[in-house]
PDB file of C-alpha atoms in Angstrom:
ATOM      1  CA  MET A   1       5.546 -22.679  -4.165  1.00  0.00           C
ATOM      2  CA  ASP A   2       3.700 -25.818  -3.027  1.00  0.00           C
ATOM      3  CA  SER A   3      -0.015 -25.932  -2.147  1.00  0.00           C
ATOM      4  CA  HIS A   4       0.675 -25.790   1.601  1.00  0.00           C
ATOM      5  CA  MET A   5       2.721 -22.589   1.287  1.00  0.00           C
ATOM      6  CA  PHE A   6       0.132 -21.139  -1.121  1.00  0.00           C
ATOM      7  CA  ILE A   7      -2.675 -21.609   1.423  1.00  0.00           C
ATOM      8  CA  ALA A   8      -0.475 -20.209   4.213  1.00  0.00           C
ATOM      9  CA  SER A   9       0.287 -17.049   2.192  1.00  0.00           C
ATOM     10  CA  LEU A  10      -3.346 -16.695   1.118  1.00  0.00           C
ATOM     11  CA  VAL A  11      -4.836 -16.949   4.620  1.00  0.00           C
ATOM     12  CA  SER A  12      -2.040 -14.977   6.322  1.00  0.00           C
ATOM     13  CA  GLY A  13      -2.318 -12.143   3.818  1.00  0.00           C
ATOM     14  CA  ALA A  14      -6.108 -11.956   4.144  1.00  0.00           C
ATOM     15  CA  ALA A  15      -5.920 -11.840   7.955  1.00  0.00           C
ATOM     16  CA  ALA A  16      -3.152  -9.223   7.907  1.00  0.00           C
ATOM     17  CA  GLY A  17      -4.875  -6.933   5.396  1.00  0.00           C
ATOM     18  CA  THR A  18      -8.300  -7.001   7.056  1.00  0.00           C
ATOM     19  CA  SER A  19      -7.019  -6.463  10.608  1.00  0.00           C
ATOM     20  CA  THR A  20      -4.838  -3.508   9.558  1.00  0.00           C
ATOM     21  CA  ASP A  21      -7.571  -1.711   7.604  1.00  0.00           C
ATOM     22  CA  LEU A  22     -10.097  -2.113  10.413  1.00  0.00           C
ATOM     23  CA  ALA A  23      -7.678  -0.884  13.079  1.00  0.00           C
ATOM     24  CA  PHE A  24      -6.316   2.193  11.323  1.00  0.00           C
ATOM     25  CA  PHE A  25      -9.027   3.352   8.941  1.00  0.00           C
ATOM     26  CA  PRO A  26      -9.747   6.656  10.788  1.00  0.00           C
ATOM     27  CA  ILE A  27      -6.084   7.694  10.492  1.00  0.00           C
ATOM     28  CA  ASP A  28      -6.169   6.929   6.773  1.00  0.00           C
ATOM     29  CA  THR A  29      -9.274   9.141   6.437  1.00  0.00           C
ATOM     30  CA  LEU A  30      -7.525  12.044   8.179  1.00  0.00           C
ATOM     31  CA  LYS A  31      -4.498  11.611   5.898  1.00  0.00           C
ATOM     32  CA  THR A  32      -6.683  11.643   2.767  1.00  0.00           C
ATOM     33  CA  ARG A  33      -8.489  14.802   3.857  1.00  0.00           C
ATOM     34  CA  LEU A  34      -5.215  16.563   4.608  1.00  0.00           C
ATOM     35  CA  GLN A  35      -3.951  15.750   1.122  1.00  0.00           C
ATOM     36  CA  ALA A  36      -7.155  16.617  -0.788  1.00  0.00           C
ATOM     37  CA  LYS A  37      -7.459  19.939  -2.587  1.00  0.00           C
ATOM     38  CA  GLY A  38      -9.080  22.559  -0.384  1.00  0.00           C
ATOM     39  CA  GLY A  39      -7.568  21.250   2.815  1.00  0.00           C
ATOM     40  CA  PHE A  40      -8.605  19.217   5.821  1.00  0.00           C
ATOM     41  CA  PHE A  41     -11.802  20.921   7.030  1.00  0.00           C
ATOM     42  CA  ALA A  42     -13.158  21.586   3.531  1.00  0.00           C
ATOM     43  CA  ASN A  43     -13.110  17.827   2.956  1.00  0.00           C
ATOM     44  CA  GLY A  44     -14.863  16.770   6.151  1.00  0.00           C
ATOM     45  CA  GLY A  45     -12.474  17.482   9.021  1.00  0.00           C
ATOM     46  CA  TYR A  46     -12.966  15.083  11.911  1.00  0.00           C
ATOM     47  CA  LYS A  47     -16.515  14.106  10.935  1.00  0.00           C
ATOM     48  CA  GLY A  48     -17.391  10.685   9.529  1.00  0.00           C
ATOM     49  CA  VAL A  49     -13.902   9.193   9.818  1.00  0.00           C
ATOM     50  CA  TYR A  50     -15.276   5.751   8.921  1.00  0.00           C
ATOM     51  CA  ARG A  51     -16.703   6.878   5.569  1.00  0.00           C
ATOM     52  CA  GLY A  52     -15.510   4.523   2.833  1.00  0.00           C
ATOM     53  CA  LEU A  53     -14.809   1.647   5.227  1.00  0.00           C
ATOM     54  CA  GLY A  54     -16.980  -0.726   3.197  1.00  0.00           C
ATOM     55  CA  SER A  55     -14.785  -0.588   0.091  1.00  0.00           C
ATOM     56  CA  ALA A  56     -11.639  -1.012   2.201  1.00  0.00           C
ATOM     57  CA  VAL A  57     -12.989  -4.081   4.014  1.00  0.00           C
ATOM     58  CA  VAL A  58     -14.187  -5.719   0.791  1.00  0.00           C
ATOM     59  CA  ALA A  59     -10.816  -5.209  -0.915  1.00  0.00           C
ATOM     60  CA  SER A  60      -8.348  -5.642   1.956  1.00  0.00           C
ATOM     61  CA  ALA A  61      -8.398  -9.451   2.175  1.00  0.00           C
ATOM     62  CA  PRO A  62      -8.090 -10.203  -1.577  1.00  0.00           C
ATOM     63  CA  SER A  63      -5.489  -7.485  -2.225  1.00  0.00           C
ATOM     64  CA  ALA A  64      -3.296  -8.558   0.717  1.00  0.00           C
ATOM     65  CA  SER A  65      -3.670 -12.222  -0.258  1.00  0.00           C
ATOM     66  CA  LEU A  66      -2.643 -11.414  -3.834  1.00  0.00           C
ATOM     67  CA  PHE A  67       0.383  -9.538  -2.529  1.00  0.00           C
ATOM     68  CA  PHE A  68       1.691 -12.313  -0.276  1.00  0.00           C
ATOM     69  CA  VAL A  69       0.961 -15.150  -2.705  1.00  0.00           C
ATOM     70  CA  ALA A  70       2.947 -13.288  -5.380  1.00  0.00           C
ATOM     71  CA  TYR A  71       5.646 -12.146  -2.924  1.00  0.00           C
ATOM     72  CA  ASP A  72       6.289 -15.548  -1.363  1.00  0.00           C
ATOM     73  CA  SER A  73       6.180 -17.413  -4.680  1.00  0.00           C
ATOM     74  CA  MET A  74       8.510 -14.905  -6.376  1.00  0.00           C
ATOM     75  CA  LYS A  75      10.975 -15.154  -3.471  1.00  0.00           C
ATOM     76  CA  CYS A  76      11.157 -18.932  -3.908  1.00  0.00           C
ATOM     77  CA  TRP A  77      11.519 -18.648  -7.683  1.00  0.00           C
ATOM     78  CA  SER A  78      13.802 -15.621  -8.042  1.00  0.00           C
ATOM     79  CA  ARG A  79      16.339 -16.106  -5.212  1.00  0.00           C
ATOM     80  CA  PRO A  80      18.314 -18.970  -6.868  1.00  0.00           C
ATOM     81  CA  ILE A  81      18.307 -17.174 -10.235  1.00  0.00           C
ATOM     82  CA  ILE A  82      19.451 -13.848  -8.786  1.00  0.00           C
ATOM     83  CA  GLY A  83      22.069 -15.652  -6.694  1.00  0.00           C
ATOM     84  CA  ARG A  84      23.625 -17.120  -9.860  1.00  0.00           C
ATOM     85  CA  MET A  85      23.608 -13.745 -11.627  1.00  0.00           C
ATOM     86  CA  LEU A  86      25.432 -11.858  -8.876  1.00  0.00           C
ATOM     87  CA  PRO A  87      29.024 -12.320  -7.651  1.00  0.00           C
ATOM     88  CA  GLU A  88      29.436 -15.493  -5.622  1.00  0.00           C
ATOM     89  CA  GLY A  89      29.460 -15.003  -1.880  1.00  0.00           C
ATOM     90  CA  ASP A  90      27.389 -11.803  -1.811  1.00  0.00           C
ATOM     91  CA  GLU A  91      24.367 -13.403  -0.171  1.00  0.00           C
ATOM     92  CA  GLN A  92      22.955 -10.227   1.356  1.00  0.00           C
ATOM     93  CA  LEU A  93      22.874  -8.420  -2.004  1.00  0.00           C
ATOM     94  CA  ALA A  94      21.136 -11.397  -3.598  1.00  0.00           C
ATOM     95  CA  ASP A  95      18.571 -11.434  -0.782  1.00  0.00           C
ATOM     96  CA  THR A  96      17.934  -7.699  -1.111  1.00  0.00           C
ATOM     97  CA  VAL A  97      17.479  -7.799  -4.897  1.00  0.00           C
ATOM     98  CA  SER A  98      15.209 -10.826  -4.573  1.00  0.00           C
ATOM     99  CA  HIS A  99      13.052  -9.077  -1.958  1.00  0.00           C
ATOM    100  CA  MET A 100      12.836  -5.909  -4.055  1.00  0.00           C
ATOM    101  CA  PHE A 101      11.812  -7.831  -7.162  1.00  0.00           C
ATOM    102  CA  SER A 102       9.339 -10.085  -5.335  1.00  0.00           C
ATOM    103  CA  SER A 103       7.653  -7.267  -3.413  1.00  0.00           C
ATOM    104  CA  SER A 104       7.317  -5.206  -6.619  1.00  0.00           C
ATOM    105  CA  VAL A 105       5.545  -8.103  -8.351  1.00  0.00           C
ATOM    106  CA  GLY A 106       3.382  -8.490  -5.261  1.00  0.00           C
ATOM    107  CA  GLU A 107       2.374  -4.816  -5.248  1.00  0.00           C
ATOM    108  CA  ILE A 108       1.466  -4.828  -8.944  1.00  0.00           C
ATOM    109  CA  SER A 109      -0.700  -7.908  -8.362  1.00  0.00           C
ATOM    110  CA  ALA A 110      -2.408  -6.367  -5.326  1.00  0.00           C
ATOM    111  CA  CYS A 111      -3.130  -3.126  -7.190  1.00  0.00           C
ATOM    112  CA  MET A 112      -5.505  -4.976  -9.499  1.00  0.00           C
ATOM    113  CA  VAL A 113      -7.901  -4.988  -6.526  1.00  0.00           C
ATOM    114  CA  ARG A 114      -6.494  -2.114  -4.461  1.00  0.00           C
ATOM    115  CA  VAL A 115      -6.757   0.727  -6.989  1.00  0.00           C
ATOM    116  CA  PRO A 116     -10.542   0.569  -7.619  1.00  0.00           C
ATOM    117  CA  ALA A 117     -11.100   0.213  -3.870  1.00  0.00           C
ATOM    118  CA  GLU A 118      -8.842   3.221  -3.201  1.00  0.00           C
ATOM    119  CA  VAL A 119     -10.708   5.368  -5.747  1.00  0.00           C
ATOM    120  CA  ILE A 120     -14.054   4.512  -4.120  1.00  0.00           C
ATOM    121  CA  LYS A 121     -12.696   4.847  -0.575  1.00  0.00           C
ATOM    122  CA  GLN A 122     -11.006   8.211  -1.029  1.00  0.00           C
ATOM    123  CA  ARG A 123     -13.956   9.780  -2.837  1.00  0.00           C
ATOM    124  CA  THR A 124     -16.200   8.665   0.007  1.00  0.00           C
ATOM    125  CA  GLN A 125     -13.742   9.858   2.666  1.00  0.00           C
ATOM    126  CA  THR A 126     -13.792  13.381   1.226  1.00  0.00           C
ATOM    127  CA  HIS A 127     -17.619  13.535   1.309  1.00  0.00           C
ATOM    128  CA  LYS A 128     -18.143  13.334  -2.444  1.00  0.00           C
ATOM    129  CA  THR A 129     -20.870  10.790  -1.582  1.00  0.00           C
ATOM    130  CA  ASN A 130     -22.326   9.370   1.627  1.00  0.00           C
ATOM    131  CA  SER A 131     -21.216   5.742   1.200  1.00  0.00           C
ATOM    132  CA  SER A 132     -18.931   3.440  -0.772  1.00  0.00           C
ATOM    133  CA  TRP A 133     -21.977   1.999  -2.556  1.00  0.00           C
ATOM    134  CA  GLN A 134     -23.103   5.454  -3.731  1.00  0.00           C
ATOM    135  CA  THR A 135     -19.586   6.212  -4.964  1.00  0.00           C
ATOM    136  CA  LEU A 136     -19.496   2.969  -6.941  1.00  0.00           C
ATOM    137  CA  GLN A 137     -22.901   3.736  -8.480  1.00  0.00           C
ATOM    138  CA  GLU A 138     -21.700   7.214  -9.454  1.00  0.00           C
ATOM    139  CA  LEU A 139     -18.615   5.788 -11.163  1.00  0.00           C
ATOM    140  CA  LEU A 140     -20.693   3.142 -12.944  1.00  0.00           C
ATOM    141  CA  ARG A 141     -23.001   5.862 -14.319  1.00  0.00           C
ATOM    142  CA  ASN A 142     -19.941   7.228 -16.158  1.00  0.00           C
ATOM    143  CA  GLU A 143     -21.119  10.839 -15.905  1.00  0.00           C
ATOM    144  CA  ASN A 144     -17.781  12.185 -17.133  1.00  0.00           C
ATOM    145  CA  GLY A 145     -17.851   9.965 -20.231  1.00  0.00           C
ATOM    146  CA  GLU A 146     -14.405   8.443 -19.631  1.00  0.00           C
ATOM    147  CA  GLY A 147     -15.544   4.842 -19.293  1.00  0.00           C
ATOM    148  CA  LEU A 148     -15.569   2.301 -16.477  1.00  0.00           C
ATOM    149  CA  ARG A 149     -11.893   1.329 -16.716  1.00  0.00           C
ATOM    150  CA  ARG A 150     -10.558   4.899 -16.580  1.00  0.00           C
ATOM    151  CA  ASN A 151     -12.899   5.811 -13.723  1.00  0.00           C
ATOM    152  CA  LEU A 152     -12.221   2.777 -11.537  1.00  0.00           C
ATOM    153  CA  TYR A 153      -8.504   2.585 -12.313  1.00  0.00           C
ATOM    154  CA  ARG A 154      -7.793   6.308 -12.137  1.00  0.00           C
ATOM    155  CA  GLY A 155      -4.366   6.788 -10.598  1.00  0.00           C
ATOM    156  CA  TRP A 156      -3.221   3.256 -11.519  1.00  0.00           C
ATOM    157  CA  SER A 157       0.170   4.345 -12.879  1.00  0.00           C
ATOM    158  CA  THR A 158       0.739   6.799 -10.015  1.00  0.00           C
ATOM    159  CA  THR A 159      -0.187   4.133  -7.456  1.00  0.00           C
ATOM    160  CA  ILE A 160       2.323   1.744  -9.029  1.00  0.00           C
ATOM    161  CA  MET A 161       4.854   4.597  -9.114  1.00  0.00           C
ATOM    162  CA  ARG A 162       4.289   5.040  -5.365  1.00  0.00           C
ATOM    163  CA  GLU A 163       4.062   1.388  -4.362  1.00  0.00           C
ATOM    164  CA  ILE A 164       7.227   0.118  -6.052  1.00  0.00           C
ATOM    165  CA  PRO A 165       9.620   2.587  -4.318  1.00  0.00           C
ATOM    166  CA  PHE A 166       7.679   2.054  -1.081  1.00  0.00           C
ATOM    167  CA  THR A 167       7.896  -1.725  -1.196  1.00  0.00           C
ATOM    168  CA  CYS A 168      11.530  -1.659  -2.401  1.00  0.00           C
ATOM    169  CA  ILE A 169      12.368   0.194   0.819  1.00  0.00           C
ATOM    170  CA  GLN A 170       9.997  -1.599   3.189  1.00  0.00           C
ATOM    171  CA  PHE A 171      10.410  -5.298   2.429  1.00  0.00           C
ATOM    172  CA  PRO A 172      14.200  -5.582   1.985  1.00  0.00           C
ATOM    173  CA  LEU A 173      14.591  -3.568   5.222  1.00  0.00           C
ATOM    174  CA  TYR A 174      11.957  -5.696   6.978  1.00  0.00           C
ATOM    175  CA  GLU A 175      13.605  -8.949   5.901  1.00  0.00           C
ATOM    176  CA  TYR A 176      17.086  -7.635   6.766  1.00  0.00           C
ATOM    177  CA  LEU A 177      16.042  -6.551  10.275  1.00  0.00           C
ATOM    178  CA  LYS A 178      14.355  -9.912  10.917  1.00  0.00           C
ATOM    179  CA  LYS A 179      17.436 -11.781   9.728  1.00  0.00           C
ATOM    180  CA  LYS A 180      19.839  -9.737  11.874  1.00  0.00           C
ATOM    181  CA  TRP A 181      17.623 -10.010  14.947  1.00  0.00           C
ATOM    182  CA  ALA A 182      17.480 -13.795  14.580  1.00  0.00           C
ATOM    183  CA  GLN A 183      21.272 -13.968  14.103  1.00  0.00           C
ATOM    184  CA  VAL A 184      21.891 -11.955  17.286  1.00  0.00           C
ATOM    185  CA  GLN A 185      19.796 -14.498  19.196  1.00  0.00           C
ATOM    186  CA  GLY A 186      21.427 -17.454  17.466  1.00  0.00           C
ATOM    187  CA  LYS A 187      18.120 -18.554  15.919  1.00  0.00           C
ATOM    188  CA  ASP A 188      17.046 -19.446  12.380  1.00  0.00           C
ATOM    189  CA  HIS A 189      13.941 -17.226  12.415  1.00  0.00           C
ATOM    190  CA  ALA A 190      12.721 -14.193  14.317  1.00  0.00           C
ATOM    191  CA  ALA A 191       9.609 -14.574  16.465  1.00  0.00           C
ATOM    192  CA  PRO A 192       6.302 -13.188  15.120  1.00  0.00           C
ATOM    193  CA  TRP A 193       6.359 -10.269  17.590  1.00  0.00           C
ATOM    194  CA  GLN A 194       9.885  -9.412  16.443  1.00  0.00           C
ATOM    195  CA  GLY A 195       8.695  -9.465  12.844  1.00  0.00           C
ATOM    196  CA  SER A 196       5.992  -7.038  13.934  1.00  0.00           C
ATOM    197  CA  VAL A 197       8.579  -4.598  15.345  1.00  0.00           C
ATOM    198  CA  CYS A 198      10.685  -4.895  12.184  1.00  0.00           C
ATOM    199  CA  GLY A 199       7.595  -4.212  10.070  1.00  0.00           C
ATOM    200  CA  CYS A 200       6.827  -1.119  12.140  1.00  0.00           C
ATOM    201  CA  ILE A 201      10.311   0.350  11.612  1.00  0.00           C
ATOM    202  CA  ALA A 202      10.511  -0.526   7.917  1.00  0.00           C
ATOM    203  CA  GLY A 203       6.982   0.716   7.194  1.00  0.00           C
ATOM    204  CA  GLY A 204       7.532   4.055   8.908  1.00  0.00           C
ATOM    205  CA  ILE A 205      10.742   4.786   6.978  1.00  0.00           C
ATOM    206  CA  ALA A 206       9.175   3.783   3.648  1.00  0.00           C
ATOM    207  CA  ALA A 207       5.993   5.792   4.339  1.00  0.00           C
ATOM    208  CA  ALA A 208       7.830   9.029   5.121  1.00  0.00           C
ATOM    209  CA  ALA A 209      10.085   8.700   2.069  1.00  0.00           C
ATOM    210  CA  THR A 210       7.207   8.159  -0.391  1.00  0.00           C
ATOM    211  CA  THR A 211       4.726  10.753   0.939  1.00  0.00           C
ATOM    212  CA  PRO A 212       5.058  13.089  -2.104  1.00  0.00           C
ATOM    213  CA  LEU A 213       4.027  10.235  -4.408  1.00  0.00           C
ATOM    214  CA  ASP A 214       1.124   9.416  -2.099  1.00  0.00           C
ATOM    215  CA  VAL A 215      -0.136  13.022  -2.206  1.00  0.00           C
ATOM    216  CA  LEU A 216       0.017  13.005  -6.000  1.00  0.00           C
ATOM    217  CA  LYS A 217      -1.831   9.672  -6.142  1.00  0.00           C
ATOM    218  CA  THR A 218      -4.579  10.980  -3.843  1.00  0.00           C
ATOM    219  CA  ARG A 219      -5.119  14.119  -5.938  1.00  0.00           C
ATOM    220  CA  ILE A 220      -5.346  12.099  -9.175  1.00  0.00           C
ATOM    221  CA  MET A 221      -7.892   9.688  -7.679  1.00  0.00           C
ATOM    222  CA  LEU A 222     -10.040  12.579  -6.432  1.00  0.00           C
ATOM    223  CA  HIS A 223      -9.901  14.460  -9.740  1.00  0.00           C
ATOM    224  CA  HIS A 224     -13.161  14.572 -11.696  1.00  0.00           C
ATOM    225  CA  LYS A 225     -11.424  13.659 -14.953  1.00  0.00           C
ATOM    226  CA  SER A 226      -8.194  11.924 -15.891  1.00  0.00           C
ATOM    227  CA  VAL A 227      -5.138  14.146 -15.632  1.00  0.00           C
ATOM    228  CA  SER A 228      -1.451  13.470 -16.164  1.00  0.00           C
ATOM    229  CA  ALA A 229       0.703  13.209 -13.051  1.00  0.00           C
ATOM    230  CA  LEU A 230       3.266  15.705 -14.396  1.00  0.00           C
ATOM    231  CA  HIS A 231       0.633  18.318 -15.276  1.00  0.00           C
ATOM    232  CA  LEU A 232      -1.049  17.966 -11.897  1.00  0.00           C
ATOM    233  CA  ALA A 233       2.277  18.123 -10.026  1.00  0.00           C
ATOM    234  CA  ARG A 234       3.192  21.358 -11.814  1.00  0.00           C
ATOM    235  CA  ASN A 235      -0.155  22.945 -10.955  1.00  0.00           C
ATOM    236  CA  MET A 236       0.095  21.874  -7.331  1.00  0.00           C
ATOM    237  CA  LEU A 237       3.608  23.288  -7.052  1.00  0.00           C
ATOM    238  CA  LYS A 238       2.545  26.571  -8.665  1.00  0.00           C
ATOM    239  CA  GLU A 239      -0.673  27.040  -6.658  1.00  0.00           C
ATOM    240  CA  GLU A 240       0.212  25.527  -3.272  1.00  0.00           C
ATOM    241  CA  GLY A 241       4.005  25.435  -3.020  1.00  0.00           C
ATOM    242  CA  VAL A 242       6.405  22.576  -2.355  1.00  0.00           C
ATOM    243  CA  SER A 243       4.976  21.907   1.114  1.00  0.00           C
ATOM    244  CA  VAL A 244       1.825  20.443  -0.451  1.00  0.00           C
ATOM    245  CA  PHE A 245       3.763  17.286  -1.324  1.00  0.00           C
ATOM    246  CA  PHE A 246       4.339  16.557   2.364  1.00  0.00           C
ATOM    247  CA  ARG A 247       0.759  17.031   3.541  1.00  0.00           C
ATOM    248  CA  GLY A 248      -0.340  14.169   5.716  1.00  0.00           C
ATOM    249  CA  VAL A 249       3.203  12.905   6.278  1.00  0.00           C
ATOM    250  CA  GLY A 250       2.544  12.590  10.031  1.00  0.00           C
ATOM    251  CA  PRO A 251      -0.672  10.543   9.832  1.00  0.00           C
ATOM    252  CA  ARG A 252       0.684   8.511   6.896  1.00  0.00           C
ATOM    253  CA  THR A 253       3.901   7.625   8.731  1.00  0.00           C
ATOM    254  CA  MET A 254       2.041   6.869  11.961  1.00  0.00           C
ATOM    255  CA  TRP A 255      -0.628   4.826  10.170  1.00  0.00           C
ATOM    256  CA  ILE A 256       1.775   2.733   8.098  1.00  0.00           C
ATOM    257  CA  SER A 257       4.289   2.355  10.921  1.00  0.00           C
ATOM    258  CA  ALA A 258       1.654   1.079  13.368  1.00  0.00           C
ATOM    259  CA  GLY A 259      -0.193  -0.648  10.530  1.00  0.00           C
ATOM    260  CA  GLY A 260       3.028  -2.341   9.428  1.00  0.00           C
ATOM    261  CA  ALA A 261       3.430  -3.748  12.921  1.00  0.00           C
ATOM    262  CA  ILE A 262      -0.068  -5.262  12.821  1.00  0.00           C
ATOM    263  CA  PHE A 263       0.026  -6.194   9.125  1.00  0.00           C
ATOM    264  CA  LEU A 264       3.327  -8.053   9.231  1.00  0.00           C
ATOM    265  CA  GLY A 265       2.846  -9.218  12.820  1.00  0.00           C
ATOM    266  CA  VAL A 266      -0.471 -10.877  11.969  1.00  0.00           C
ATOM    267  CA  TYR A 267       1.047 -12.270   8.774  1.00  0.00           C
ATOM    268  CA  GLU A 268       3.986 -13.788  10.680  1.00  0.00           C
ATOM    269  CA  THR A 269       1.712 -15.183  13.417  1.00  0.00           C
ATOM    270  CA  VAL A 270      -0.818 -16.789  11.079  1.00  0.00           C
ATOM    271  CA  HIS A 271       1.915 -18.020   8.737  1.00  0.00           C
ATOM    272  CA  SER A 272       3.711 -19.697  11.657  1.00  0.00           C
ATOM    273  CA  LEU A 273       0.541 -21.742  12.399  1.00  0.00           C
ATOM    274  CA  PHE A 274       0.934 -23.454   9.038  1.00  0.00           C
TER     275      PHE A 274
END
């Protein structure tokens, strides 16, 4: 990746991440409250749907920039290597594997910033404190004795476990739809608005498919102390039934589907300016 492409990915990612979080934050709050233990109204209902916005805004630009810098650079680096490893002539398979690998690296990079912000955001959304700043102060006080790293990065492994399947569905599908749309029109690249539509479709499918992992991630982040994902999943299944793993599927699918349209549409638009 040259410096020009690096700057394009950096700025495009920052613009995409910030615009999406600002536009759809209330829906994310409703989804979090649906998934939290105790149910929707016990965790705030429709009140204060912008609680936790501060942590999301602070983290959205750097996390999205990290994702796209890693994603775009890994695509450039991995595609020739993967192409040589796979049977000659199977270009679509090579593209798909490259997109899956690159987006996974991108998600892991973004989670370095995203996970602490998610912990702060979701605790604030469920009225554990009145603001993102108060939540951060509470975590820094280390009242549970688990240390700063375990408090701020609670749910790290579960977030990665959610993000990798999500991104392995979303980005290969997004790239495939863009490619096919461009081919139908006899063009080399799809227009930014077409990329936005492709992002909407791909994001919605990926969001619905990974909802159970998202519910589990939310519960771990809201837990007072660290808990294993398997232990928590067993307790949730025993106490609340299998339906608990699909709580918030509607808002999550709607949020990520519409958010994917803005996120990838803004990314494509800004990127095209470079």
